[in-house]
């Protein structure tokens, strides 16, 4: 996978919360409809998704929580086009490196957002995760009341 994002639904409409280059027009954290995302000419034909299942009577995460993340962070972080942090040996903590770093790669942002939403935690720094690392839950420390389904593939065209 070359990209990873979070999909949430509000009023029956699926939206994408992501950090992306946005055709160089809306670089960084953004929300757009899934329909618009899939219609983009740069979009690959085959896409995958994993559905989040709520267990033990846990309530679904309200769409407003995803919007809050966008509102709080979209002006703070741009998309990291060269992924330099993957090559970094920084010893900063997860809490402190975000205060000085102003860019994120897509998988880095997804890890960051998943922790903010209480869906899971990560043992390593967010920037060490590539999109392929989020294809399964083995690198995610899932909340005990949440479970991701196995990867489903579909033809987006």
JSON list of N, CA and C in Angstrom, two decimals, residues 2-57:
[
{"chain": "A", "resi": 2, "resn": "UNK", "atom": "N", "xyz": [0.43, 2.24, -0.73]},
{"chain": "A", "resi": 2, "resn": "UNK", "atom": "CA", "xyz": [1.17, 3.50, -0.82]},
{"chain": "A", "resi": 2, "resn": "UNK", "atom": "C", "xyz": [0.54, 4.59, 0.04]},
{"chain": "A", "resi": 3, "resn": "UNK", "atom": "N", "xyz": [-0.66, 4.35, 0.56]},
{"chain": "A", "resi": 3, "resn": "UNK", "atom": "CA", "xyz": [-1.34, 5.36, 1.35]},
{"chain": "A", "resi": 3, "resn": "UNK", "atom": "C", "xyz": [-2.26, 4.68, 2.36]},
{"chain": "A", "resi": 4, "resn": "UNK", "atom": "N", "xyz": [-2.50, 5.35, 3.48]},
{"chain": "A", "resi": 4, "resn": "UNK", "atom": "CA", "xyz": [-3.41, 4.86, 4.49]},
{"chain": "A", "resi": 4, "resn": "UNK", "atom": "C", "xyz": [-4.16, 6.06, 5.07]},
{"chain": "A", "resi": 5, "resn": "UNK", "atom": "N", "xyz": [-5.43, 5.85, 5.41]},
{"chain": "A", "resi": 5, "resn": "UNK", "atom": "CA", "xyz": [-6.28, 6.92, 5.95]},
{"chain": "A", "resi": 5, "resn": "UNK", "atom": "C", "xyz": [-7.32, 6.29, 6.87]},
{"chain": "A", "resi": 6, "resn": "UNK", "atom": "N", "xyz": [-8.10, 7.12, 7.51]},
{"chain": "A", "resi": 6, "resn": "UNK", "atom": "CA", "xyz": [-9.19, 6.66, 8.38]},
{"chain": "A", "resi": 6, "resn": "UNK", "atom": "C", "xyz": [-10.50, 7.04, 7.71]},
{"chain": "A", "resi": 7, "resn": "UNK", "atom": "N", "xyz": [-11.42, 6.09, 7.64]},
{"chain": "A", "resi": 7, "resn": "UNK", "atom": "CA", "xyz": [-12.75, 6.35, 7.09]},
{"chain": "A", "resi": 7, "resn": "UNK", "atom": "C", "xyz": [-13.74, 6.37, 8.24]},
{"chain": "A", "resi": 8, "resn": "UNK", "atom": "N", "xyz": [-14.59, 7.38, 8.26]},
{"chain": "A", "resi": 8, "resn": "UNK", "atom": "CA", "xyz": [-15.66, 7.45, 9.26]},
{"chain": "A", "resi": 8, "resn": "UNK", "atom": "C", "xyz": [-16.95, 7.85, 8.54]},
{"chain": "A", "resi": 9, "resn": "UNK", "atom": "N", "xyz": [-18.07, 7.59, 9.18]},
{"chain": "A", "resi": 9, "resn": "UNK", "atom": "CA", "xyz": [-19.37, 7.84, 8.55]},
{"chain": "A", "resi": 9, "resn": "UNK", "atom": "C", "xyz": [-20.14, 8.86, 9.39]},
{"chain": "A", "resi": 10, "resn": "UNK", "atom": "N", "xyz": [-20.71, 9.85, 8.69]},
{"chain": "A", "resi": 10, "resn": "UNK", "atom": "CA", "xyz": [-21.58, 10.82, 9.34]},
{"chain": "A", "resi": 10, "resn": "UNK", "atom": "C", "xyz": [-22.81, 10.99, 8.46]},
{"chain": "A", "resi": 11, "resn": "UNK", "atom": "N", "xyz": [-23.98, 10.83, 9.06]},
{"chain": "A", "resi": 11, "resn": "UNK", "atom": "CA", "xyz": [-25.26, 10.94, 8.34]},
{"chain": "A", "resi": 11, "resn": "UNK", "atom": "C", "xyz": [-25.28, 10.05, 7.09]},
{"chain": "A", "resi": 12, "resn": "UNK", "atom": "N", "xyz": [-24.71, 8.86, 7.21]},
{"chain": "A", "resi": 12, "resn": "UNK", "atom": "CA", "xyz": [-24.71, 7.90, 6.11]},
{"chain": "A", "resi": 12, "resn": "UNK", "atom": "C", "xyz": [-23.68, 8.16, 5.03]},
{"chain": "A", "resi": 13, "resn": "UNK", "atom": "N", "xyz": [-22.88, 9.20, 5.15]},
{"chain": "A", "resi": 13, "resn": "UNK", "atom": "CA", "xyz": [-21.87, 9.54, 4.14]},
{"chain": "A", "resi": 13, "resn": "UNK", "atom": "C", "xyz": [-20.50, 9.18, 4.67]},
{"chain": "A", "resi": 14, "resn": "UNK", "atom": "N", "xyz": [-19.74, 8.32, 3.95]},
{"chain": "A", "resi": 14, "resn": "UNK", "atom": "CA", "xyz": [-18.38, 8.00, 4.39]},
{"chain": "A", "resi": 14, "resn": "UNK", "atom": "C", "xyz": [-17.40, 9.12, 4.03]},
{"chain": "A", "resi": 15, "resn": "UNK", "atom": "N", "xyz": [-16.57, 9.47, 5.01]},
{"chain": "A", "resi": 15, "resn": "UNK", "atom": "CA", "xyz": [-15.55, 10.50, 4.86]},
{"chain": "A", "resi": 15, "resn": "UNK", "atom": "C", "xyz": [-14.17, 9.89, 5.10]},
{"chain": "A", "resi": 16, "resn": "UNK", "atom": "N", "xyz": [-13.15, 10.56, 4.57]},
{"chain": "A", "resi": 16, "resn": "UNK", "atom": "CA", "xyz": [-11.77, 10.16, 4.75]},
{"chain": "A", "resi": 16, "resn": "UNK", "atom": "C", "xyz": [-11.07, 11.24, 5.58]},
{"chain": "A", "resi": 17, "resn": "UNK", "atom": "N", "xyz": [-10.44, 10.83, 6.67]},
{"chain": "A", "resi": 17, "resn": "UNK", "atom": "CA", "xyz": [-9.58, 11.70, 7.47]},
{"chain": "A", "resi": 17, "resn": "UNK", "atom": "C", "xyz": [-8.16, 11.23, 7.18]},
{"chain": "A", "resi": 18, "resn": "UNK", "atom": "N", "xyz": [-7.33, 12.13, 6.65]},
{"chain": "A", "resi": 18, "resn": "UNK", "atom": "CA", "xyz": [-6.01, 11.71, 6.21]},
{"chain": "A", "resi": 18, "resn": "UNK", "atom": "C", "xyz": [-5.01, 12.85, 6.26]},
{"chain": "A", "resi": 19, "resn": "UNK", "atom": "N", "xyz": [-3.76, 12.47, 6.08]},
{"chain": "A", "resi": 19, "resn": "UNK", "atom": "CA", "xyz": [-2.68, 13.44, 5.85]},
{"chain": "A", "resi": 19, "resn": "UNK", "atom": "C", "xyz": [-2.10, 13.04, 4.50]},
{"chain": "A", "resi": 20, "resn": "UNK", "atom": "N", "xyz": [-2.23, 13.94, 3.52]},
{"chain": "A", "resi": 20, "resn": "UNK", "atom": "CA", "xyz": [-1.87, 13.61, 2.15]},
{"chain": "A", "resi": 20, "resn": "UNK", "atom": "C", "xyz": [-1.35, 14.86, 1.44]},
{"chain": "A", "resi": 21, "resn": "UNK", "atom": "N", "xyz": [-0.78, 14.64, 0.28]},
{"chain": "A", "resi": 21, "resn": "UNK", "atom": "CA", "xyz": [-0.23, 15.75, -0.49]},
{"chain": "A", "resi": 21, "resn": "UNK", "atom": "C", "xyz": [-1.33, 16.54, -1.19]},
{"chain": "A", "resi": 22, "resn": "UNK", "atom": "N", "xyz": [-2.47, 15.94, -1.43]},
{"chain": "A", "resi": 22, "resn": "UNK", "atom": "CA", "xyz": [-3.63, 16.64, -1.97]},
{"chain": "A", "resi": 22, "resn": "UNK", "atom": "C", "xyz": [-3.41, 17.33, -3.29]},
{"chain": "A", "resi": 23, "resn": "UNK", "atom": "N", "xyz": [-2.69, 16.72, -4.20]},
{"chain": "A", "resi": 23, "resn": "UNK", "atom": "CA", "xyz": [-2.39, 17.33, -5.51]},
{"chain": "A", "resi": 23, "resn": "UNK", "atom": "C", "xyz": [-1.75, 18.70, -5.35]},
{"chain": "A", "resi": 24, "resn": "UNK", "atom": "N", "xyz": [-1.04, 18.87, -4.25]},
{"chain": "A", "resi": 24, "resn": "UNK", "atom": "CA", "xyz": [-0.32, 20.10, -3.92]},
{"chain": "A", "resi": 24, "resn": "UNK", "atom": "C", "xyz": [-1.25, 21.30, -3.71]},
{"chain": "A", "resi": 25, "resn": "UNK", "atom": "N", "xyz": [-2.55, 21.04, -3.49]},
{"chain": "A", "resi": 25, "resn": "UNK", "atom": "CA", "xyz": [-3.49, 22.15, -3.26]},
{"chain": "A", "resi": 25, "resn": "UNK", "atom": "C", "xyz": [-3.87, 22.24, -1.78]},
{"chain": "A", "resi": 26, "resn": "UNK", "atom": "N", "xyz": [-4.09, 21.11, -1.13]},
{"chain": "A", "resi": 26, "resn": "UNK", "atom": "CA", "xyz": [-4.49, 21.09, 0.28]},
{"chain": "A", "resi": 26, "resn": "UNK", "atom": "C", "xyz": [-3.58, 20.13, 1.03]},
{"chain": "A", "resi": 27, "resn": "UNK", "atom": "N", "xyz": [-2.31, 20.38, 0.98]},
{"chain": "A", "resi": 27, "resn": "UNK", "atom": "CA", "xyz": [-1.29, 19.57, 1.62]},
{"chain": "A", "resi": 27, "resn": "UNK", "atom": "C", "xyz": [-1.53, 19.49, 3.12]},
{"chain": "A", "resi": 28, "resn": "UNK", "atom": "N", "xyz": [-1.52, 18.25, 3.66]},
{"chain": "A", "resi": 28, "resn": "UNK", "atom": "CA", "xyz": [-1.61, 18.07, 5.09]},
{"chain": "A", "resi": 28, "resn": "UNK", "atom": "C", "xyz": [-2.85, 17.32, 5.52]},
{"chain": "A", "resi": 29, "resn": "UNK", "atom": "N", "xyz": [-3.28, 17.59, 6.73]},
{"chain": "A", "resi": 29, "resn": "UNK", "atom": "CA", "xyz": [-4.42, 16.90, 7.31]},
{"chain": "A", "resi": 29, "resn": "UNK", "atom": "C", "xyz": [-5.70, 17.49, 6.71]},
{"chain": "A", "resi": 30, "resn": "UNK", "atom": "N", "xyz": [-6.58, 16.59, 6.29]},
{"chain": "A", "resi": 30, "resn": "UNK", "atom": "CA", "xyz": [-7.82, 17.05, 5.64]},
{"chain": "A", "resi": 30, "resn": "UNK", "atom": "C", "xyz": [-8.90, 16.01, 5.77]},
{"chain": "A", "resi": 31, "resn": "UNK", "atom": "N", "xyz": [-10.12, 16.44, 5.49]},
{"chain": "A", "resi": 31, "resn": "UNK", "atom": "CA", "xyz": [-11.30, 15.56, 5.42]},
{"chain": "A", "resi": 31, "resn": "UNK", "atom": "C", "xyz": [-11.95, 15.79, 4.07]},
{"chain": "A", "resi": 32, "resn": "UNK", "atom": "N", "xyz": [-12.27, 14.69, 3.37]},
{"chain": "A", "resi": 32, "resn": "UNK", "atom": "CA", "xyz": [-13.04, 14.77, 2.14]},
{"chain": "A", "resi": 32, "resn": "UNK", "atom": "C", "xyz": [-13.92, 13.52, 2.07]},
{"chain": "A", "resi": 33, "resn": "UNK", "atom": "N", "xyz": [-14.92, 13.56, 1.23]},
{"chain": "A", "resi": 33, "resn": "UNK", "atom": "CA", "xyz": [-15.79, 12.39, 1.13]},
{"chain": "A", "resi": 33, "resn": "UNK", "atom": "C", "xyz": [-15.02, 11.24, 0.50]},
{"chain": "A", "resi": 34, "resn": "UNK", "atom": "N", "xyz": [-15.39, 10.03, 0.88]},
{"chain": "A", "resi": 34, "resn": "UNK", "atom": "CA", "xyz": [-14.76, 8.85, 0.29]},
{"chain": "A", "resi": 34, "resn": "UNK", "atom": "C", "xyz": [-14.99, 8.83, -1.22]},
{"chain": "A", "resi": 35, "resn": "UNK", "atom": "N", "xyz": [-16.17, 9.26, -1.65]},
{"chain": "A", "resi": 35, "resn": "UNK", "atom": "CA", "xyz": [-16.48, 9.31, -3.08]},
{"chain": "A", "resi": 35, "resn": "UNK", "atom": "C", "xyz": [-15.49, 10.20, -3.82]},
{"chain": "A", "resi": 36, "resn": "UNK", "atom": "N", "xyz": [-15.18, 11.38, -3.26]},
{"chain": "A", "resi": 36, "resn": "UNK", "atom": "CA", "xyz": [-14.22, 12.28, -3.90]},
{"chain": "A", "resi": 36, "resn": "UNK", "atom": "C", "xyz": [-12.82, 11.68, -3.90]},
{"chain": "A", "resi": 37, "resn": "UNK", "atom": "N", "xyz": [-12.45, 11.02, -2.81]},
{"chain": "A", "resi": 37, "resn": "UNK", "atom": "CA", "xyz": [-11.13, 10.40, -2.72]},
{"chain": "A", "resi": 37, "resn": "UNK", "atom": "C", "xyz": [-10.97, 9.32, -3.79]},
{"chain": "A", "resi": 38, "resn": "UNK", "atom": "N", "xyz": [-11.96, 8.48, -3.94]},
{"chain": "A", "resi": 38, "resn": "UNK", "atom": "CA", "xyz": [-11.88, 7.38, -4.91]},
{"chain": "A", "resi": 38, "resn": "UNK", "atom": "C", "xyz": [-11.96, 7.88, -6.36]},
{"chain": "A", "resi": 39, "resn": "UNK", "atom": "N", "xyz": [-12.54, 9.04, -6.57]},
{"chain": "A", "resi": 39, "resn": "UNK", "atom": "CA", "xyz": [-12.68, 9.59, -7.92]},
{"chain": "A", "resi": 39, "resn": "UNK", "atom": "C", "xyz": [-11.41, 10.30, -8.41]},
{"chain": "A", "resi": 40, "resn": "UNK", "atom": "N", "xyz": [-10.47, 10.54, -7.52]},
{"chain": "A", "resi": 40, "resn": "UNK", "atom": "CA", "xyz": [-9.25, 11.27, -7.89]},
{"chain": "A", "resi": 40, "resn": "UNK", "atom": "C", "xyz": [-8.47, 10.49, -8.94]},
{"chain": "A", "resi": 41, "resn": "UNK", "atom": "N", "xyz": [-7.92, 11.19, -9.90]},
{"chain": "A", "resi": 41, "resn": "UNK", "atom": "CA", "xyz": [-7.19, 10.53, -10.98]},
{"chain": "A", "resi": 41, "resn": "UNK", "atom": "C", "xyz": [-5.94, 9.82, -10.49]},
{"chain": "A", "resi": 42, "resn": "UNK", "atom": "N", "xyz": [-5.37, 10.25, -9.35]},
{"chain": "A", "resi": 42, "resn": "UNK", "atom": "CA", "xyz": [-4.18, 9.62, -8.81]},
{"chain": "A", "resi": 42, "resn": "UNK", "atom": "C", "xyz": [-4.51, 8.35, -8.02]},
{"chain": "A", "resi": 43, "resn": "UNK", "atom": "N", "xyz": [-5.78, 8.12, -7.78]},
{"chain": "A", "resi": 43, "resn": "UNK", "atom": "CA", "xyz": [-6.22, 6.98, -6.97]},
{"chain": "A", "resi": 43, "resn": "UNK", "atom": "C", "xyz": [-5.93, 5.66, -7.66]},
{"chain": "A", "resi": 44, "resn": "UNK", "atom": "N", "xyz": [-5.37, 4.72, -6.91]},
{"chain": "A", "resi": 44, "resn": "UNK", "atom": "CA", "xyz": [-5.13, 3.39, -7.45]},
{"chain": "A", "resi": 44, "resn": "UNK", "atom": "C", "xyz": [-6.45, 2.65, -7.61]},
{"chain": "A", "resi": 45, "resn": "UNK", "atom": "N", "xyz": [-6.46, 1.69, -8.48]},
{"chain": "A", "resi": 45, "resn": "UNK", "atom": "CA", "xyz": [-7.68, 0.96, -8.78]},
{"chain": "A", "resi": 45, "resn": "UNK", "atom": "C", "xyz": [-8.12, 0.06, -7.63]},
{"chain": "A", "resi": 46, "resn": "UNK", "atom": "N", "xyz": [-7.17, -0.67, -7.03]},
{"chain": "A", "resi": 46, "resn": "UNK", "atom": "CA", "xyz": [-7.50, -1.60, -5.95]},
{"chain": "A", "resi": 46, "resn": "UNK", "atom": "C", "xyz": [-7.22, -0.91, -4.62]},
{"chain": "A", "resi": 47, "resn": "UNK", "atom": "N", "xyz": [-8.20, -0.91, -3.75]},
{"chain": "A", "resi": 47, "resn": "UNK", "atom": "CA", "xyz": [-8.05, -0.33, -2.41]},
{"chain": "A", "resi": 47, "resn": "UNK", "atom": "C", "xyz": [-8.44, -1.38, -1.38]},
{"chain": "A", "resi": 48, "resn": "UNK", "atom": "N", "xyz": [-7.96, -1.19, -0.17]},
{"chain": "A", "resi": 48, "resn": "UNK", "atom": "CA", "xyz": [-8.29, -2.10, 0.91]},
{"chain": "A", "resi": 48, "resn": "UNK", "atom": "C", "xyz": [-8.84, -1.34, 2.09]},
{"chain": "A", "resi": 49, "resn": "UNK", "atom": "N", "xyz": [-9.60, -2.03, 2.92]},
{"chain": "A", "resi": 49, "resn": "UNK", "atom": "CA", "xyz": [-10.13, -1.42, 4.13]},
{"chain": "A", "resi": 49, "resn": "UNK", "atom": "C", "xyz": [-10.29, -2.48, 5.22]},
{"chain": "A", "resi": 50, "resn": "UNK", "atom": "N", "xyz": [-10.33, -2.00, 6.44]},
{"chain": "A", "resi": 50, "resn": "UNK", "atom": "CA", "xyz": [-10.57, -2.85, 7.60]},
{"chain": "A", "resi": 50, "resn": "UNK", "atom": "C", "xyz": [-11.64, -2.17, 8.44]},
{"chain": "A", "resi": 51, "resn": "UNK", "atom": "N", "xyz": [-12.69, -2.88, 8.74]},
{"chain": "A", "resi": 51, "resn": "UNK", "atom": "CA", "xyz": [-13.80, -2.31, 9.51]},
{"chain": "A", "resi": 51, "resn": "UNK", "atom": "C", "xyz": [-13.52, -2.47, 11.01]},
{"chain": "A", "resi": 52, "resn": "UNK", "atom": "N", "xyz": [-13.84, -1.42, 11.77]},
{"chain": "A", "resi": 52, "resn": "UNK", "atom": "CA", "xyz": [-13.68, -1.44, 13.21]},
{"chain": "A", "resi": 52, "resn": "UNK", "atom": "C", "xyz": [-14.95, -1.99, 13.84]},
{"chain": "A", "resi": 53, "resn": "UNK", "atom": "N", "xyz": [-14.80, -3.02, 14.67]},
{"chain": "A", "resi": 53, "resn": "UNK", "atom": "CA", "xyz": [-15.93, -3.63, 15.37]},
{"chain": "A", "resi": 53, "resn": "UNK", "atom": "C", "xyz": [-15.87, -3.23, 16.85]},
{"chain": "A", "resi": 54, "resn": "UNK", "atom": "N", "xyz": [-17.03, -2.87, 17.38]},
{"chain": "A", "resi": 54, "resn": "UNK", "atom": "CA", "xyz": [-17.15, -2.46, 18.78]},
{"chain": "A", "resi": 54, "resn": "UNK", "atom": "C", "xyz": [-17.63, -3.65, 19.59]},
{"chain": "A", "resi": 55, "resn": "UNK", "atom": "N", "xyz": [-16.91, -4.01, 20.64]},
{"chain": "A", "resi": 55, "resn": "UNK", "atom": "CA", "xyz": [-17.21, -5.16, 21.47]},
{"chain": "A", "resi": 55, "resn": "UNK", "atom": "C", "xyz": [-17.63, -4.73, 22.88]},
{"chain": "A", "resi": 56, "resn": "UNK", "atom": "N", "xyz": [-18.21, -5.65, 23.61]},
{"chain": "A", "resi": 56, "resn": "UNK", "atom": "CA", "xyz": [-18.52, -5.46, 25.03]},
{"chain": "A", "resi": 56, "resn": "UNK", "atom": "C", "xyz": [-19.33, -4.21, 25.30]},
{"chain": "A", "resi": 57, "resn": "UNK", "atom": "N", "xyz": [-20.27, -3.91, 24.42]},
{"chain": "A", "resi": 57, "resn": "UNK", "atom": "CA", "xyz": [-21.16, -2.77, 24.64]},
{"chain": "A", "resi": 57, "resn": "UNK", "atom": "C", "xyz": [-20.52, -1.41, 24.45]}
]
